[in-house]
Amino acid sequence: MKKTVIILLFFISLYSSFAQQNFTLYNMRAIPQSMYVNPAQIPASRINIGLPAISSLYTCVGNNGFKLDDLFKVDGNTITYNVDGLIGNLKKNNYITASLHIDLLSFGFKIKKNYFSFNLTEKADLWLRYPKAFLDFLWKGNGAFLGTEQNFNFGINATHYREWGFGYTRELNEKLVVGGRLKLLSGMENVSVAKSDVTFYTDPNDFSYKVTSNILVNTSADTAGFNHFNATNYLFNFSNPGLGIDLGANYKLNDKFSFSASLINLGYISWNSNTTNYRSNNPGATFVYKGVGLSTLGIDTIKFDAAIQKMTDSLQKTFDIKNNLHDKYTSYLPAQMYVGGNYAINEKNAAGLLLYAQVLDHTFRPGATVSISSRVGNALTSVLSYSMFNRGFGNIGFGFSVNAGPVQLYAVSDNVLGMLMMNEYKSKNNSFVAPAYAKFLNVRAGINITIGRNTKDKDKDGVRDKEDDCPDTPGLKDFKGCPDKDGDKIPDKDDICPDVPGIPAFNGCPDSDGDGIRDLDDQCPNDRGPAYARGCPDADNDSIKDVEDECPQDAGPKY
């Protein structure tokens, strides 16, 4: 039994090479796929086309319980096992996650301040919950838990579905950009555990087993459809419809600081077609097993087989698991939230902080990432990141994109060291090499066609130099890259009074008293007066301004 447990732990740990997040991708705004984690991020290119099936290939698997190096200890040519310590560090419930996403088609284009995008993506996602108590039970045996009840609440949600995504992003002003994506979902196959309550009790007196079970497992799969496959029907199959939404926003505080946030994967799928439900018809029923009599253990295999069959029939009768139900049910996407901040070190480098949260199986899973993004010329961008997630703290990520004309090649991973830091485990009879320290690693790679990329922007104001009337000074897009320091909607290059808000009639200069004479030429800028008096009042209209009139209320000659 203990050898079986070690083999089981080994295969579980192999899943620790991958994971289900996109920390590094979040700050790779040079590639269109960054919109998948924040729909408010407008790509650098005006037109983006994802090559079918190769524009975005995303694969990931993760295990938050332990890593391979926790299980195997190498001393020369000897491998020792530390199963007790490994299991002791597990949480009550632990998770394996896996995903495979492939873009069948994607494109996007910008029209003035608006960006429109579309993606058709095939997705397969899995999470599996395994309890610490079960592994502990297998390793130590039921003799270590006499008189105590063990709960084995396994869980699973495996879903294959198709996503039709329609995105829209809008630059509301120079500081704020908002975006969203509406996702029409088409469920293909699903297995989900809605209820899993299995307990095991060993009586300390006669060592008999008492098992209780209350389960509900829902499935949906069109197995017959593969025998009569039709590409059109397969692609446009909405018998299991669903809906999802992504939301995001970016805010530029100033030339140095910017902030962003997104909430993605808010959605569900209604499983209506080809459903089968496995349900305990006698929830809470108890099965007691006292063993097989000694008389059946002799050479008479017929008696032994009959005893096993009798036990199986008793199990089926006790728990009465029904599988003739075909009820509709609903599954939900794992919602994710990102909140980030960036600091522009200079025009080519920026530092970022990203906070992450995911709700999976009613469990809150946080994460955090710090990153440095760099740009070399107009063809190469890169992001180096460090992430804390999945109870792992050694996750070094890296991403890059290279443009050769309109062709863009990119690759992104949140844990490149996880695959590089391999250990060789060997003994006299076997040898293998595997990732030793990783709890997760995800990889996204692909090829895009990008057209209309910004070539040069010396002042980093988002306006290309060839369209910038003030290429050496950061400005506003509304004024073709020229600044407006006083905010009077008159660019400084046309503003005679660039530091004081004014009006167009006086080329940006103010007229505080509204007498039609700009303050620059008004000797009494706060009191209304005629032009002949240089803007000062003349109450008696004798052409002598009041400040020089000894009788301001009575008209009289100058002398």
mmCIF file of C-alpha atoms in Angstrom, residues 151-357:
data_model
loop_
_atom_site.group_PDB
_atom_site.id
_atom_site.type_symbol
_atom_site.label_atom_id
_atom_site.label_comp_id
_atom_site.label_asym_id
_atom_site.label_seq_id
_atom_site.Cartn_x
_atom_site.Cartn_y
_atom_site.Cartn_z
ATOM 1 C CA ASN A 151 -14.145 12.530 5.559
ATOM 2 C CA PHE A 152 -13.106 12.065 1.921
ATOM 3 C CA ASN A 153 -14.732 15.011 0.140
ATOM 4 C CA PHE A 154 -13.262 14.764 -3.344
ATOM 5 C CA GLY A 155 -14.421 17.295 -5.932
ATOM 6 C CA ILE A 156 -14.001 17.854 -9.640
ATOM 7 C CA ASN A 157 -15.149 20.207 -12.372
ATOM 8 C CA ALA A 158 -13.944 19.404 -15.880
ATOM 9 C CA THR A 159 -15.382 21.492 -18.711
ATOM 10 C CA HIS A 160 -14.848 21.699 -22.448
ATOM 11 C CA TYR A 161 -16.546 24.710 -24.042
ATOM 12 C CA ARG A 162 -16.264 27.254 -26.847
ATOM 13 C CA GLU A 163 -16.085 31.015 -26.359
ATOM 14 C CA TRP A 164 -17.299 33.622 -28.839
ATOM 15 C CA GLY A 165 -15.896 36.891 -27.502
ATOM 16 C CA PHE A 166 -16.943 40.391 -28.628
ATOM 17 C CA GLY A 167 -14.833 43.166 -27.114
ATOM 18 C CA TYR A 168 -15.156 46.950 -27.071
ATOM 19 C CA THR A 169 -12.694 49.425 -25.561
ATOM 20 C CA ARG A 170 -13.104 53.215 -25.389
ATOM 21 C CA GLU A 171 -10.676 56.017 -24.557
ATOM 22 C CA LEU A 172 -12.985 58.271 -22.543
ATOM 23 C CA ASN A 173 -10.330 60.975 -22.160
ATOM 24 C CA GLU A 174 -6.571 61.381 -21.889
ATOM 25 C CA LYS A 175 -6.495 59.601 -18.544
ATOM 26 C CA LEU A 176 -9.239 56.966 -18.496
ATOM 27 C CA VAL A 177 -9.784 53.927 -20.731
ATOM 28 C CA VAL A 178 -12.561 51.384 -20.118
ATOM 29 C CA GLY A 179 -13.338 48.120 -21.840
ATOM 30 C CA GLY A 180 -15.487 45.011 -21.754
ATOM 31 C CA ARG A 181 -15.978 41.706 -23.499
ATOM 32 C CA LEU A 182 -19.263 39.877 -23.924
ATOM 33 C CA LYS A 183 -18.736 36.124 -24.255
ATOM 34 C CA LEU A 184 -21.238 33.715 -25.742
ATOM 35 C CA LEU A 185 -20.420 30.242 -24.441
ATOM 36 C CA SER A 186 -21.204 26.867 -25.941
ATOM 37 C CA GLY A 187 -20.770 23.930 -23.564
ATOM 38 C CA MET A 188 -19.481 20.700 -25.081
ATOM 39 C CA GLU A 189 -18.692 18.307 -22.193
ATOM 40 C CA ASN A 190 -18.747 18.610 -18.418
ATOM 41 C CA VAL A 191 -18.234 16.538 -15.287
ATOM 42 C CA SER A 192 -18.884 18.275 -11.973
ATOM 43 C CA VAL A 193 -19.330 17.138 -8.396
ATOM 44 C CA ALA A 194 -22.153 19.059 -6.779
ATOM 45 C CA LYS A 195 -22.025 17.076 -3.545
ATOM 46 C CA SER A 196 -19.361 14.752 -2.138
ATOM 47 C CA ASP A 197 -19.714 13.555 1.423
ATOM 48 C CA VAL A 198 -18.043 10.183 1.973
ATOM 49 C CA THR A 199 -16.961 9.122 5.475
ATOM 50 C CA PHE A 200 -15.008 6.077 6.673
ATOM 51 C CA TYR A 201 -14.999 4.784 10.255
ATOM 52 C CA THR A 202 -13.052 1.842 11.739
ATOM 53 C CA ASP A 203 -14.506 0.346 14.900
ATOM 54 C CA PRO A 204 -11.753 0.050 17.575
ATOM 55 C CA ASN A 205 -13.348 -3.106 19.038
ATOM 56 C CA ASP A 206 -13.999 -5.467 16.116
ATOM 57 C CA PHE A 207 -12.176 -3.454 13.358
ATOM 58 C CA SER A 208 -15.258 -3.440 11.179
ATOM 59 C CA TYR A 209 -15.675 -0.678 8.608
ATOM 60 C CA LYS A 210 -18.591 1.739 8.505
ATOM 61 C CA VAL A 211 -18.984 3.790 5.319
ATOM 62 C CA THR A 212 -21.521 6.542 4.640
ATOM 63 C CA SER A 213 -22.025 8.283 1.331
ATOM 64 C CA ASN A 214 -24.014 11.188 -0.058
ATOM 65 C CA ILE A 215 -22.999 12.250 -3.542
ATOM 66 C CA LEU A 216 -24.321 14.110 -6.574
ATOM 67 C CA VAL A 217 -22.270 14.052 -9.781
ATOM 68 C CA ASN A 218 -23.513 15.797 -12.921
ATOM 69 C CA THR A 219 -22.284 15.008 -16.430
ATOM 70 C CA SER A 220 -23.021 16.169 -19.953
ATOM 71 C CA ALA A 221 -21.441 14.596 -23.046
ATOM 72 C CA ASP A 222 -22.607 13.794 -26.554
ATOM 73 C CA THR A 223 -20.640 10.585 -27.058
ATOM 74 C CA ALA A 224 -22.725 9.524 -30.043
ATOM 75 C CA GLY A 225 -21.987 12.783 -31.845
ATOM 76 C CA PHE A 226 -18.403 11.791 -32.554
ATOM 77 C CA ASN A 227 -19.603 8.853 -34.624
ATOM 78 C CA HIS A 228 -21.433 11.231 -36.977
ATOM 79 C CA PHE A 229 -19.128 14.240 -36.795
ATOM 80 C CA ASN A 230 -20.171 17.358 -38.691
ATOM 81 C CA ALA A 231 -17.866 20.382 -38.493
ATOM 82 C CA THR A 232 -20.657 22.953 -38.921
ATOM 83 C CA ASN A 233 -22.898 21.380 -36.300
ATOM 84 C CA TYR A 234 -19.947 21.002 -33.947
ATOM 85 C CA LEU A 235 -18.839 24.617 -34.326
ATOM 86 C CA PHE A 236 -22.304 26.164 -33.957
ATOM 87 C CA ASN A 237 -23.681 23.842 -31.298
ATOM 88 C CA PHE A 238 -25.470 25.944 -28.664
ATOM 89 C CA SER A 239 -27.508 23.189 -27.029
ATOM 90 C CA ASN A 240 -25.670 23.991 -23.775
ATOM 91 C CA PRO A 241 -25.647 27.804 -23.853
ATOM 92 C CA GLY A 242 -23.794 30.114 -21.519
ATOM 93 C CA LEU A 243 -22.890 33.745 -21.043
ATOM 94 C CA GLY A 244 -19.818 35.493 -19.679
ATOM 95 C CA ILE A 245 -18.421 38.992 -19.296
ATOM 96 C CA ASP A 246 -15.014 40.611 -18.722
ATOM 97 C CA LEU A 247 -14.610 44.196 -17.455
ATOM 98 C CA GLY A 248 -11.544 46.415 -17.176
ATOM 99 C CA ALA A 249 -10.276 49.975 -16.732
ATOM 100 C CA ASN A 250 -6.943 51.825 -17.030
ATOM 101 C CA TYR A 251 -6.259 55.208 -15.413
ATOM 102 C CA LYS A 252 -3.183 57.381 -16.084
ATOM 103 C CA LEU A 253 -2.593 59.597 -13.075
ATOM 104 C CA ASN A 254 0.375 61.445 -14.561
ATOM 105 C CA ASP A 255 3.476 60.832 -16.662
ATOM 106 C CA LYS A 256 4.876 58.492 -14.001
ATOM 107 C CA PHE A 257 2.000 56.602 -12.390
ATOM 108 C CA SER A 258 -0.835 54.581 -13.909
ATOM 109 C CA PHE A 259 -3.338 52.152 -12.411
ATOM 110 C CA SER A 260 -5.553 49.397 -13.786
ATOM 111 C CA ALA A 261 -8.093 46.782 -12.724
ATOM 112 C CA SER A 262 -10.073 43.999 -14.328
ATOM 113 C CA LEU A 263 -12.728 41.456 -13.399
ATOM 114 C CA ILE A 264 -12.895 38.523 -15.794
ATOM 115 C CA ASN A 265 -14.687 35.206 -16.214
ATOM 116 C CA LEU A 266 -17.992 36.243 -14.712
ATOM 117 C CA GLY A 267 -20.250 33.682 -16.310
ATOM 118 C CA TYR A 268 -22.055 30.351 -16.392
ATOM 119 C CA ILE A 269 -23.059 27.485 -18.693
ATOM 120 C CA SER A 270 -26.488 25.831 -18.633
ATOM 121 C CA TRP A 271 -26.154 22.097 -19.323
ATOM 122 C CA ASN A 272 -29.372 20.997 -20.993
ATOM 123 C CA SER A 273 -28.301 18.333 -23.464
ATOM 124 C CA ASN A 274 -27.180 14.705 -22.908
ATOM 125 C CA THR A 275 -27.078 15.072 -19.122
ATOM 126 C CA THR A 276 -26.712 12.213 -16.662
ATOM 127 C CA ASN A 277 -26.851 12.665 -12.893
ATOM 128 C CA TYR A 278 -25.384 10.206 -10.390
ATOM 129 C CA ARG A 279 -27.139 10.708 -7.054
ATOM 130 C CA SER A 280 -27.327 8.930 -3.724
ATOM 131 C CA ASN A 281 -30.926 7.787 -3.438
ATOM 132 C CA ASN A 282 -30.386 7.025 0.253
ATOM 133 C CA PRO A 283 -28.332 9.999 1.505
ATOM 134 C CA GLY A 284 -26.708 9.293 4.840
ATOM 135 C CA ALA A 285 -27.119 5.514 4.502
ATOM 136 C CA THR A 286 -24.495 3.446 6.320
ATOM 137 C CA PHE A 287 -22.734 0.303 5.090
ATOM 138 C CA VAL A 288 -20.979 -1.890 7.649
ATOM 139 C CA TYR A 289 -18.369 -4.397 6.483
ATOM 140 C CA LYS A 290 -17.057 -7.022 8.928
ATOM 141 C CA GLY A 291 -14.818 -8.912 6.518
ATOM 142 C CA VAL A 292 -14.979 -12.197 4.647
ATOM 143 C CA GLY A 293 -15.369 -15.418 6.628
ATOM 144 C CA LEU A 294 -12.333 -17.697 6.884
ATOM 145 C CA SER A 295 -14.168 -20.525 5.218
ATOM 146 C CA THR A 296 -14.277 -18.582 1.970
ATOM 147 C CA LEU A 297 -10.523 -18.165 1.835
ATOM 148 C CA GLY A 298 -9.802 -21.779 1.028
ATOM 149 C CA ILE A 299 -9.373 -23.339 -2.388
ATOM 150 C CA ASP A 300 -13.031 -22.902 -3.233
ATOM 151 C CA THR A 301 -12.857 -19.784 -5.415
ATOM 152 C CA ILE A 302 -16.562 -19.999 -6.138
ATOM 153 C CA LYS A 303 -17.378 -19.280 -2.486
ATOM 154 C CA PHE A 304 -14.878 -16.406 -2.417
ATOM 155 C CA ASP A 305 -16.270 -14.834 -5.602
ATOM 156 C CA ALA A 306 -19.766 -15.189 -4.205
ATOM 157 C CA ALA A 307 -18.709 -13.374 -1.028
ATOM 158 C CA ILE A 308 -17.240 -10.486 -3.019
ATOM 159 C CA GLN A 309 -20.342 -10.305 -5.194
ATOM 160 C CA LYS A 310 -22.525 -10.310 -2.068
ATOM 161 C CA MET A 311 -20.530 -7.379 -0.653
ATOM 162 C CA THR A 312 -20.816 -5.475 -3.957
ATOM 163 C CA ASP A 313 -24.569 -6.071 -4.094
ATOM 164 C CA SER A 314 -24.869 -4.849 -0.503
ATOM 165 C CA LEU A 315 -22.956 -1.665 -1.326
ATOM 166 C CA GLN A 316 -25.164 -0.961 -4.327
ATOM 167 C CA LYS A 317 -28.338 -1.661 -2.366
ATOM 168 C CA THR A 318 -27.241 0.459 0.614
ATOM 169 C CA PHE A 319 -26.171 3.557 -1.249
ATOM 170 C CA ASP A 320 -28.516 3.099 -4.249
ATOM 171 C CA ILE A 321 -26.588 5.360 -6.644
ATOM 172 C CA LYS A 322 -29.066 6.306 -9.375
ATOM 173 C CA ASN A 323 -27.794 7.122 -12.860
ATOM 174 C CA ASN A 324 -31.078 7.184 -14.728
ATOM 175 C CA LEU A 325 -31.622 10.885 -14.000
ATOM 176 C CA HIS A 326 -31.248 13.508 -16.725
ATOM 177 C CA ASP A 327 -31.789 16.783 -14.913
ATOM 178 C CA LYS A 328 -30.498 20.089 -16.235
ATOM 179 C CA TYR A 329 -27.851 21.890 -14.176
ATOM 180 C CA THR A 330 -25.565 24.934 -14.233
ATOM 181 C CA SER A 331 -21.804 25.320 -13.822
ATOM 182 C CA TYR A 332 -19.920 28.569 -13.259
ATOM 183 C CA LEU A 333 -16.663 29.951 -14.596
ATOM 184 C CA PRO A 334 -13.850 30.602 -12.074
ATOM 185 C CA ALA A 335 -14.012 34.390 -11.600
ATOM 186 C CA GLN A 336 -10.680 36.252 -11.460
ATOM 187 C CA MET A 337 -9.707 39.789 -10.445
ATOM 188 C CA TYR A 338 -6.552 41.799 -11.196
ATOM 189 C CA VAL A 339 -5.538 45.157 -9.664
ATOM 190 C CA GLY A 340 -2.288 46.728 -10.875
ATOM 191 C CA GLY A 341 -0.122 49.811 -10.655
ATOM 192 C CA ASN A 342 2.818 50.880 -12.851
ATOM 193 C CA TYR A 343 5.628 53.389 -12.459
ATOM 194 C CA ALA A 344 7.445 54.688 -15.546
ATOM 195 C CA ILE A 345 11.160 54.604 -14.702
ATOM 196 C CA ASN A 346 11.988 56.218 -18.044
ATOM 197 C CA GLU A 347 10.586 56.172 -21.550
ATOM 198 C CA LYS A 348 11.653 52.533 -22.138
ATOM 199 C CA ASN A 349 11.309 50.859 -18.725
ATOM 200 C CA ALA A 350 8.529 50.546 -16.171
ATOM 201 C CA ALA A 351 8.019 48.773 -12.851
ATOM 202 C CA GLY A 352 4.716 47.129 -11.956
ATOM 203 C CA LEU A 353 2.849 45.662 -8.996
ATOM 204 C CA LEU A 354 -0.074 43.316 -9.623
ATOM 205 C CA LEU A 355 -2.500 41.818 -7.087
ATOM 206 C CA TYR A 356 -4.638 38.832 -8.021
ATOM 207 C CA ALA A 357 -7.583 36.913 -6.614
#
